[in-house]
């Protein structure tokens, strides 16, 4: 299960009966997954037949034939991944938090963090590309505003920005409109916005 601090927690399971075990824990807020998220360390139950914690989870697990479980949390960069293992035999998962399951969880959380960073970088790159493509129009509009108002570049940009905010339009759209009209008919509006 993946958690980024919000209410949405996507989970993947390898058997249909396990989905219900995850769901009962998320709905009740009680079970190994919530306990592991709270503690930040592995939570296990060596034998659910003798377990007294988590009654709803315990009943559903035993009904599915699960006798033992372990949930291991992995936290990195604001992301938490829990890996839950289930066994039909009691005591079968005692070493799970230290073996291949630990390596698998570390790999999963590392890949998810890298993917998140990569997607954020792509978004930023798209935004920078859009800004670079619109920059010439914004510069032209600033030149027009500077000429009309007799002000410097910073003041002209401030006027364009105020128009953008007041009309809830993108700065590039406002700049395009100023360039298209070449400032004609905008003199009084620009003067009032400059003050």
Tab-separated table of C-alpha atoms in Angstrom:
chain	number	residue	atom	x	y	z
A	1	UNK	CA	0.000	0.000	0.000
A	2	UNK	CA	1.244	3.496	-0.851
A	3	UNK	CA	0.525	6.550	1.282
A	4	UNK	CA	1.554	10.166	0.716
A	5	UNK	CA	-0.226	11.570	3.765
A	6	UNK	CA	-3.570	12.080	2.024
A	7	UNK	CA	-6.774	10.055	2.314
A	8	UNK	CA	-6.104	8.104	-0.884
A	9	UNK	CA	-4.058	4.947	-0.336
A	10	UNK	CA	-3.693	2.774	-3.423
A	11	UNK	CA	-2.993	-0.871	-2.696
A	12	UNK	CA	-2.052	-3.865	-4.819
A	13	UNK	CA	-2.645	-7.458	-3.755
A	14	UNK	CA	-1.575	-10.809	-5.165
A	15	UNK	CA	-4.731	-12.733	-4.206
A	16	UNK	CA	-8.402	-11.628	-4.261
A	17	UNK	CA	-8.982	-12.609	-0.600
A	18	UNK	CA	-6.168	-10.284	0.482
A	19	UNK	CA	-7.947	-7.213	-0.887
A	20	UNK	CA	-10.663	-7.652	1.732
A	21	UNK	CA	-8.007	-7.892	4.476
A	22	UNK	CA	-6.501	-4.572	3.398
A	23	UNK	CA	-9.915	-2.949	3.050
A	24	UNK	CA	-11.124	-3.965	6.526
A	25	UNK	CA	-7.998	-2.397	8.031
A	26	UNK	CA	-8.355	0.850	6.118
A	27	UNK	CA	-12.060	1.171	6.946
A	28	UNK	CA	-11.691	0.379	10.643
A	29	UNK	CA	-8.314	2.060	11.120
A	30	UNK	CA	-7.364	-1.051	13.083
A	31	UNK	CA	-4.948	-3.811	12.085
A	32	UNK	CA	-1.301	-4.394	11.219
A	33	UNK	CA	-1.214	-1.816	8.398
A	34	UNK	CA	-2.499	1.122	10.496
A	35	UNK	CA	-0.304	-0.018	13.403
A	36	UNK	CA	2.807	-0.170	11.177
A	37	UNK	CA	2.003	3.264	9.719
A	38	UNK	CA	1.622	4.697	13.220
A	39	UNK	CA	4.723	3.080	14.721
A	40	UNK	CA	6.996	3.247	11.683
A	41	UNK	CA	8.266	-0.255	12.345
A	42	UNK	CA	7.236	-3.801	11.377
A	43	UNK	CA	4.090	-5.196	12.995
A	44	UNK	CA	3.535	-8.916	13.019
A	45	UNK	CA	1.214	-11.533	14.338
A	46	UNK	CA	2.829	-14.943	14.655
A	47	UNK	CA	-0.496	-16.750	15.129
A	48	UNK	CA	-3.802	-15.024	14.434
A	49	UNK	CA	-5.641	-17.837	16.146
A	50	UNK	CA	-4.152	-16.636	19.450
A	51	UNK	CA	-4.168	-12.923	18.543
A	52	UNK	CA	-6.321	-10.582	20.651
A	53	UNK	CA	-5.639	-7.325	18.761
A	54	UNK	CA	-7.642	-6.157	15.732
A	55	UNK	CA	-10.852	-8.234	16.028
A	56	UNK	CA	-12.330	-7.361	12.610
A	57	UNK	CA	-9.045	-7.993	10.789
A	58	UNK	CA	-8.399	-11.171	12.788
A	59	UNK	CA	-11.847	-12.609	11.985
A	60	UNK	CA	-11.519	-11.898	8.264
A	61	UNK	CA	-7.951	-13.226	8.120
A	62	UNK	CA	-8.877	-16.475	9.852
A	63	UNK	CA	-11.934	-16.804	7.622
A	64	UNK	CA	-9.566	-16.550	4.621
A	65	UNK	CA	-7.235	-19.169	6.083
A	66	UNK	CA	-4.487	-16.700	7.034
A	67	UNK	CA	-2.736	-17.704	10.261
A	68	UNK	CA	0.152	-15.219	10.429
A	69	UNK	CA	1.062	-11.862	8.944
A	70	UNK	CA	3.690	-9.153	8.998
A	71	UNK	CA	3.478	-5.576	7.734
A	72	UNK	CA	6.706	-3.689	7.075
A	73	UNK	CA	6.639	0.114	6.532
A	74	UNK	CA	9.144	1.927	4.334
A	75	UNK	CA	9.339	5.749	4.507
A	76	UNK	CA	11.224	8.076	2.198
A	77	UNK	CA	10.691	11.653	1.049
A	78	UNK	CA	7.139	11.967	2.375
A	79	UNK	CA	6.105	8.644	0.863
A	80	UNK	CA	5.204	5.569	2.894
A	81	UNK	CA	4.938	2.100	1.392
A	82	UNK	CA	3.754	-0.830	3.468
A	83	UNK	CA	4.481	-4.378	2.430
A	84	UNK	CA	2.244	-6.986	4.049
A	85	UNK	CA	2.995	-10.687	3.896
A	86	UNK	CA	0.513	-13.406	4.850
A	87	UNK	CA	0.959	-17.100	5.572
A	88	UNK	CA	-1.393	-20.048	6.022
A	89	UNK	CA	0.945	-21.350	8.737
A	90	UNK	CA	1.589	-19.813	12.166
A	91	UNK	CA	5.092	-18.468	12.842
A	92	UNK	CA	6.145	-18.660	9.182
A	93	UNK	CA	7.037	-14.974	8.816
A	94	UNK	CA	9.314	-14.349	11.798
A	95	UNK	CA	12.388	-13.414	9.720
A	96	UNK	CA	10.492	-11.621	6.935
A	97	UNK	CA	11.290	-8.061	8.097
A	98	UNK	CA	15.022	-8.753	7.686
A	99	UNK	CA	15.227	-10.855	4.520
A	100	UNK	CA	14.220	-10.516	0.873
A	101	UNK	CA	10.971	-8.753	1.844
A	102	UNK	CA	13.038	-5.865	3.246
A	103	UNK	CA	15.019	-5.638	-0.012
A	104	UNK	CA	11.811	-5.749	-2.065
A	105	UNK	CA	10.206	-2.986	0.006
A	106	UNK	CA	13.334	-0.816	-0.164
A	107	UNK	CA	13.413	-1.247	-3.934
A	108	UNK	CA	9.702	-0.443	-4.297
A	109	UNK	CA	9.826	2.757	-2.251
A	110	UNK	CA	13.041	3.875	-3.975
A	111	UNK	CA	11.447	3.361	-7.409
A	112	UNK	CA	8.259	5.198	-6.399
A	113	UNK	CA	10.223	8.161	-5.004
A	114	UNK	CA	12.324	8.324	-8.175
A	115	UNK	CA	9.200	8.136	-10.329
A	116	UNK	CA	7.589	10.949	-8.337
A	117	UNK	CA	10.735	13.077	-8.685
A	118	UNK	CA	10.922	12.341	-12.408
A	119	UNK	CA	7.274	13.340	-12.935
A	120	UNK	CA	7.817	16.559	-10.951
A	121	UNK	CA	10.870	17.353	-13.091
A	122	UNK	CA	8.861	16.760	-16.287
A	123	UNK	CA	6.096	19.064	-15.041
A	124	UNK	CA	8.613	21.760	-14.195
A	125	UNK	CA	10.283	21.336	-17.588
A	126	UNK	CA	6.910	21.744	-19.332
A	127	UNK	CA	6.203	24.893	-17.305
A	128	UNK	CA	9.632	26.343	-18.095
A	129	UNK	CA	9.169	25.531	-21.787
A	130	UNK	CA	5.790	27.284	-21.804
A	131	UNK	CA	7.316	30.293	-20.042
A	132	UNK	CA	10.149	30.461	-22.590
A	133	UNK	CA	7.699	30.231	-25.496
A	134	UNK	CA	5.568	33.073	-24.119
A	135	UNK	CA	8.478	35.261	-23.003
A	136	UNK	CA	8.867	37.187	-26.304
A	137	UNK	CA	5.174	38.206	-26.282
A	138	UNK	CA	5.406	39.306	-22.643
A	139	UNK	CA	8.520	41.346	-23.449
A	140	UNK	CA	6.752	42.984	-26.417
A	141	UNK	CA	3.744	43.816	-24.266
A	142	UNK	CA	6.033	45.297	-21.602
A	143	UNK	CA	7.610	47.488	-24.287
A	144	UNK	CA	4.197	48.718	-25.391
A	145	UNK	CA	3.135	49.445	-21.797
A	146	UNK	CA	6.455	51.227	-21.163
A	147	UNK	CA	5.851	53.428	-24.198
A	148	UNK	CA	2.217	54.186	-23.324
A	149	UNK	CA	2.870	54.884	-19.635
A	150	UNK	CA	6.422	56.195	-19.858
A	151	UNK	CA	7.527	53.776	-17.129
A	152	UNK	CA	10.351	51.282	-16.659
A	153	UNK	CA	10.245	47.538	-17.415
A	154	UNK	CA	9.488	46.481	-13.822
A	155	UNK	CA	6.503	48.824	-13.594
A	156	UNK	CA	5.215	47.659	-16.990
A	157	UNK	CA	5.476	44.025	-15.960
A	158	UNK	CA	3.653	44.869	-12.711
A	159	UNK	CA	0.792	46.416	-14.713
A	160	UNK	CA	0.509	43.293	-16.895
A	161	UNK	CA	0.570	41.090	-13.835
A	162	UNK	CA	-2.203	43.114	-12.129
A	163	UNK	CA	-4.360	42.876	-15.275
A	164	UNK	CA	-3.743	39.127	-15.339
A	165	UNK	CA	-4.760	38.729	-11.704
A	166	UNK	CA	-7.752	41.060	-11.914
A	167	UNK	CA	-9.161	39.303	-14.984
A	168	UNK	CA	-8.055	35.819	-13.915
A	169	UNK	CA	-6.316	35.305	-17.237
A	170	UNK	CA	-2.842	33.979	-17.902
A	171	UNK	CA	-0.144	36.619	-18.159
A	172	UNK	CA	0.708	35.384	-21.649
A	173	UNK	CA	-2.920	35.845	-22.770
A	174	UNK	CA	-2.991	39.410	-21.419
A	175	UNK	CA	0.330	40.137	-23.140
A	176	UNK	CA	-0.961	38.715	-26.428
A	177	UNK	CA	-4.033	40.964	-26.250
A	178	UNK	CA	-1.851	44.057	-25.635
A	179	UNK	CA	0.450	43.114	-28.539
A	180	UNK	CA	-2.478	42.365	-30.873
A	181	UNK	CA	-3.966	45.822	-30.190
A	182	UNK	CA	-0.493	47.418	-30.174
A	183	UNK	CA	-1.640	49.302	-27.097
A	184	UNK	CA	-4.320	51.210	-29.037
A	185	UNK	CA	-7.440	51.888	-27.029
A	186	UNK	CA	-5.746	50.697	-23.840
A	187	UNK	CA	-4.147	53.955	-22.772
A	188	UNK	CA	-6.729	54.984	-20.173
A	189	UNK	CA	-7.039	51.430	-18.770
A	190	UNK	CA	-3.257	51.094	-18.503
A	191	UNK	CA	-2.931	54.487	-16.810
A	192	UNK	CA	-5.589	53.541	-14.245
A	193	UNK	CA	-3.848	50.218	-13.550
A	194	UNK	CA	-0.453	51.873	-13.198
A	195	UNK	CA	-1.664	53.821	-10.140
